[in-house]
Amino acid sequence: MYINGKKFSPKRFSSGELKLLSQDLETSEKRVDILYDGEDISIFELFIIVKYYKSNDYDVYLTLNYLPYQRMNHNNGYEVETLKYVSELFNDLKLNGIYVCEPHCELSYFNNSKMIELVKPILRLVQKDIPNYKLFYTDKGIREKCRKLSEDYLYAQKTRDKTTGLINSYEVVGDFTGVKNIIIVDDIISSGDTIICAINKLLEIGDFNIYIVCGHFEENKYNNRIFDIKNVKAVYTSNSLTKTSNNKKLKIFDIKEIINEQGNN
C-alpha cells in the first residue's frame, strides 16, 4: 500500500495484528492519497487506516488497483449481489474520492467514484510493436466498454448457462481479410475460459498471431493454459493481481506508472 506516493510498511505485534503509530500516519497536508495494492495490508486493516484519517479530518482519496467482489454484481434471484454490500462498506467510509482500476462492473454502486483505465494505456504501449493488427473484443461487455479504441474491430457473441456459468455458444463476427495479427482485449482474465474459447474460434478461421491485452490477470493454474498455445505470442497486463512471472509470454506493467501517466491522484 502507498500513502501519498510512499510505500507504507506496517508494524505488527507478535500476533500479526496491525500496530499503528500516529507518527507513521501523519502528513503535512490534510489530503491523503492511498493506493491499495493488496500487499501487506488486508482490506479490514485498510478500513481501519481510512477511519483514522477521516476521524482526524483528513480528505481521503482511495485508489483500488482491483475491486474485490466486482464480478458479484448480478441481481438475478439466485446469486447474492455481494458487490452491493461491499459498496455500502466503502460508502460508509465517506471517502472524498474512490478510484477503481479497470472495473468489471458499473461504479454507480460507489459514491464519488471514477474509473482508471488500464487496457487503453497498456494497448497504447504495445501496439506500436504489432503491425497490421485488428482488435478483438471477447464479449458484449468489453465491446461496449472499449469500442472507441478502434473503428475497425472484430468481436464475439456468447451466451452462458445461468446456473453453471459455462459458455453455451461463442461466435466471432467481423472481416478477417488480410489479418495477420489479432490483439484480444479484455478487462480481466480469471479462469481463462472465455479467452481460450476466443482463441480456438479465431484459429479455426486462420493461423493468426495472437496477442492479449487485459487490465487484470489472475495468477492461477487455469489461465496458464493460454501460454501453451503456440499462436499466443504475448499477454500484456498490469501487476494488480499477478506481481511477477517466470513465463516469458506474460508481460507485466507497473500499475503505479500507468496511474501516474494518466495524471490520476
Short mmCIF file of N, CA and C in Angstrom, two decimals, residues 37-108:
data_model
loop_
_atom_site.label_atom_id
_atom_site.label_comp_id
_atom_site.label_asym_id
_atom_site.label_seq_id
_atom_site.Cartn_x
_atom_site.Cartn_y
_atom_site.Cartn_z
N ASP A 37 -2.83 -1.81 -2.99
CA ASP A 37 -2.40 -2.82 -3.97
C ASP A 37 -2.58 -4.25 -3.47
N GLY A 38 -3.19 -4.41 -2.28
CA GLY A 38 -3.45 -5.75 -1.77
C GLY A 38 -2.26 -6.42 -1.11
N GLU A 39 -1.13 -5.72 -1.05
CA GLU A 39 0.06 -6.29 -0.43
C GLU A 39 0.21 -5.78 1.00
N ASP A 40 0.58 -6.65 1.90
CA ASP A 40 0.94 -6.33 3.29
C ASP A 40 -0.24 -5.90 4.16
N ILE A 41 -1.27 -5.31 3.56
CA ILE A 41 -2.40 -4.78 4.32
C ILE A 41 -3.69 -5.45 3.84
N SER A 42 -4.48 -5.97 4.78
CA SER A 42 -5.77 -6.56 4.42
C SER A 42 -6.80 -5.46 4.21
N ILE A 43 -7.91 -5.81 3.59
CA ILE A 43 -9.00 -4.85 3.40
C ILE A 43 -9.48 -4.33 4.76
N PHE A 44 -9.59 -5.22 5.74
CA PHE A 44 -10.03 -4.82 7.08
C PHE A 44 -9.07 -3.77 7.66
N GLU A 45 -7.77 -4.00 7.49
CA GLU A 45 -6.77 -3.06 8.01
C GLU A 45 -6.81 -1.74 7.23
N LEU A 46 -7.07 -1.83 5.94
CA LEU A 46 -7.24 -0.61 5.14
C LEU A 46 -8.36 0.25 5.70
N PHE A 47 -9.47 -0.39 6.05
CA PHE A 47 -10.61 0.34 6.60
C PHE A 47 -10.23 1.04 7.91
N ILE A 48 -9.44 0.38 8.74
CA ILE A 48 -9.00 0.99 10.00
C ILE A 48 -8.18 2.25 9.72
N ILE A 49 -7.26 2.15 8.77
CA ILE A 49 -6.40 3.29 8.44
C ILE A 49 -7.22 4.46 7.89
N VAL A 50 -8.16 4.15 6.99
CA VAL A 50 -9.01 5.21 6.44
C VAL A 50 -9.85 5.83 7.55
N LYS A 51 -10.38 5.01 8.45
CA LYS A 51 -11.17 5.52 9.57
C LYS A 51 -10.35 6.47 10.44
N TYR A 52 -9.09 6.13 10.64
CA TYR A 52 -8.21 7.01 11.43
C TYR A 52 -8.10 8.38 10.77
N TYR A 53 -7.82 8.37 9.48
CA TYR A 53 -7.65 9.65 8.78
C TYR A 53 -8.94 10.46 8.78
N LYS A 54 -10.06 9.81 8.50
CA LYS A 54 -11.31 10.54 8.45
C LYS A 54 -11.69 11.11 9.82
N SER A 55 -11.41 10.36 10.89
CA SER A 55 -11.72 10.84 12.24
C SER A 55 -10.85 12.02 12.65
N ASN A 56 -9.73 12.20 11.92
CA ASN A 56 -8.84 13.33 12.19
C ASN A 56 -8.95 14.40 11.10
N ASP A 57 -10.08 14.40 10.42
CA ASP A 57 -10.44 15.47 9.48
C ASP A 57 -9.54 15.56 8.25
N TYR A 58 -9.01 14.43 7.81
CA TYR A 58 -8.27 14.40 6.56
C TYR A 58 -9.24 14.17 5.39
N ASP A 59 -8.92 14.72 4.24
CA ASP A 59 -9.58 14.33 3.00
C ASP A 59 -8.87 13.09 2.47
N VAL A 60 -9.63 12.03 2.22
CA VAL A 60 -9.02 10.77 1.83
C VAL A 60 -9.50 10.37 0.43
N TYR A 61 -8.52 10.12 -0.44
CA TYR A 61 -8.79 9.64 -1.80
C TYR A 61 -8.15 8.27 -1.93
N LEU A 62 -8.97 7.29 -2.26
CA LEU A 62 -8.51 5.90 -2.28
C LEU A 62 -8.53 5.36 -3.70
N THR A 63 -7.41 4.76 -4.10
CA THR A 63 -7.33 4.07 -5.38
C THR A 63 -7.20 2.57 -5.12
N LEU A 64 -8.08 1.80 -5.74
CA LEU A 64 -8.04 0.34 -5.63
C LEU A 64 -7.50 -0.22 -6.94
N ASN A 65 -6.36 -0.93 -6.86
CA ASN A 65 -5.84 -1.50 -8.10
C ASN A 65 -6.72 -2.63 -8.61
N TYR A 66 -7.52 -3.21 -7.68
CA TYR A 66 -8.50 -4.23 -8.07
C TYR A 66 -9.64 -4.19 -7.06
N LEU A 67 -10.85 -4.08 -7.55
CA LEU A 67 -12.02 -4.00 -6.69
C LEU A 67 -12.49 -5.40 -6.31
N PRO A 68 -12.46 -5.76 -5.02
CA PRO A 68 -12.90 -7.11 -4.62
C PRO A 68 -14.40 -7.29 -4.84
N TYR A 69 -14.76 -8.51 -5.23
CA TYR A 69 -16.17 -8.92 -5.44
C TYR A 69 -16.86 -8.16 -6.57
N GLN A 70 -16.09 -7.57 -7.47
CA GLN A 70 -16.72 -6.78 -8.52
C GLN A 70 -17.52 -7.62 -9.51
N ARG A 71 -17.23 -8.92 -9.59
CA ARG A 71 -17.99 -9.76 -10.51
C ARG A 71 -19.27 -10.31 -9.88
N MET A 72 -19.44 -10.05 -8.58
CA MET A 72 -20.67 -10.48 -7.90
C MET A 72 -21.66 -9.33 -7.89
N ASN A 73 -22.08 -8.93 -9.09
CA ASN A 73 -22.95 -7.76 -9.23
C ASN A 73 -24.25 -8.10 -9.94
N HIS A 74 -24.63 -9.39 -9.90
CA HIS A 74 -25.83 -9.83 -10.62
C HIS A 74 -27.03 -9.90 -9.68
N ASN A 75 -28.09 -9.25 -10.08
CA ASN A 75 -29.34 -9.30 -9.34
C ASN A 75 -30.30 -10.21 -10.09
N ASN A 76 -30.04 -11.53 -10.00
CA ASN A 76 -30.79 -12.48 -10.82
C ASN A 76 -31.62 -13.48 -10.02
N GLY A 77 -31.66 -13.34 -8.71
CA GLY A 77 -32.53 -14.19 -7.91
C GLY A 77 -31.86 -15.41 -7.31
N TYR A 78 -30.68 -15.79 -7.84
CA TYR A 78 -30.01 -16.96 -7.26
C TYR A 78 -28.57 -16.67 -6.83
N GLU A 79 -27.96 -15.61 -7.37
CA GLU A 79 -26.64 -15.18 -6.90
C GLU A 79 -26.81 -14.01 -5.93
N VAL A 80 -26.02 -14.01 -4.87
CA VAL A 80 -26.06 -12.88 -3.94
C VAL A 80 -25.33 -11.70 -4.58
N GLU A 81 -25.98 -10.56 -4.60
CA GLU A 81 -25.38 -9.36 -5.18
C GLU A 81 -24.39 -8.77 -4.17
N THR A 82 -23.26 -9.50 -4.02
CA THR A 82 -22.29 -9.17 -2.98
C THR A 82 -21.72 -7.77 -3.13
N LEU A 83 -21.55 -7.34 -4.36
CA LEU A 83 -20.94 -6.03 -4.59
C LEU A 83 -21.74 -4.91 -3.94
N LYS A 84 -23.05 -5.09 -3.85
CA LYS A 84 -23.88 -4.07 -3.21
C LYS A 84 -23.46 -3.85 -1.76
N TYR A 85 -23.16 -4.95 -1.06
CA TYR A 85 -22.76 -4.84 0.34
C TYR A 85 -21.32 -4.31 0.47
N VAL A 86 -20.49 -4.71 -0.46
CA VAL A 86 -19.12 -4.19 -0.48
C VAL A 86 -19.14 -2.68 -0.68
N SER A 87 -19.96 -2.21 -1.61
CA SER A 87 -20.03 -0.78 -1.88
C SER A 87 -20.56 -0.02 -0.66
N GLU A 88 -21.49 -0.62 0.06
CA GLU A 88 -22.02 0.04 1.26
C GLU A 88 -20.93 0.22 2.31
N LEU A 89 -20.04 -0.77 2.43
CA LEU A 89 -18.93 -0.66 3.37
C LEU A 89 -17.99 0.49 2.98
N PHE A 90 -17.69 0.58 1.70
CA PHE A 90 -16.82 1.67 1.23
C PHE A 90 -17.51 3.02 1.36
N ASN A 91 -18.79 3.07 1.03
CA ASN A 91 -19.52 4.33 1.11
C ASN A 91 -19.61 4.84 2.54
N ASP A 92 -19.66 3.92 3.49
CA ASP A 92 -19.72 4.31 4.90
C ASP A 92 -18.44 5.02 5.36
N LEU A 93 -17.35 4.82 4.61
CA LEU A 93 -16.10 5.49 4.96
C LEU A 93 -16.12 6.98 4.61
N LYS A 94 -17.11 7.38 3.81
CA LYS A 94 -17.24 8.78 3.39
C LYS A 94 -15.95 9.31 2.73
N LEU A 95 -15.46 8.52 1.82
CA LEU A 95 -14.26 8.90 1.07
C LEU A 95 -14.53 10.13 0.21
N ASN A 96 -13.53 10.98 0.06
CA ASN A 96 -13.65 12.14 -0.82
C ASN A 96 -13.58 11.72 -2.29
N GLY A 97 -12.97 10.58 -2.54
CA GLY A 97 -12.93 10.03 -3.88
C GLY A 97 -12.45 8.59 -3.83
N ILE A 98 -13.05 7.75 -4.68
CA ILE A 98 -12.57 6.37 -4.80
C ILE A 98 -12.38 6.08 -6.29
N TYR A 99 -11.16 5.66 -6.62
CA TYR A 99 -10.79 5.36 -8.00
C TYR A 99 -10.55 3.87 -8.14
N VAL A 100 -11.18 3.26 -9.14
CA VAL A 100 -11.09 1.82 -9.32
C VAL A 100 -10.42 1.53 -10.67
N CYS A 101 -9.37 0.73 -10.63
CA CYS A 101 -8.63 0.40 -11.85
C CYS A 101 -9.38 -0.65 -12.67
N GLU A 102 -9.73 -0.26 -13.89
CA GLU A 102 -10.39 -1.12 -14.88
C GLU A 102 -11.44 -2.03 -14.23
N PRO A 103 -12.53 -1.46 -13.72
CA PRO A 103 -13.56 -2.28 -13.08
C PRO A 103 -14.30 -3.16 -14.07
N HIS A 104 -14.79 -4.29 -13.58
CA HIS A 104 -15.57 -5.22 -14.37
C HIS A 104 -17.07 -4.96 -14.19
N CYS A 105 -17.39 -3.88 -13.50
CA CYS A 105 -18.78 -3.58 -13.17
C CYS A 105 -19.02 -2.07 -13.29
N GLU A 106 -20.28 -1.69 -13.18
CA GLU A 106 -20.62 -0.28 -13.12
C GLU A 106 -20.22 0.27 -11.75
N LEU A 107 -19.74 1.50 -11.73
CA LEU A 107 -19.32 2.12 -10.47
C LEU A 107 -20.43 2.93 -9.83
N SER A 108 -21.65 2.79 -10.34
CA SER A 108 -22.77 3.53 -9.78
C SER A 108 -23.07 3.09 -8.34
#
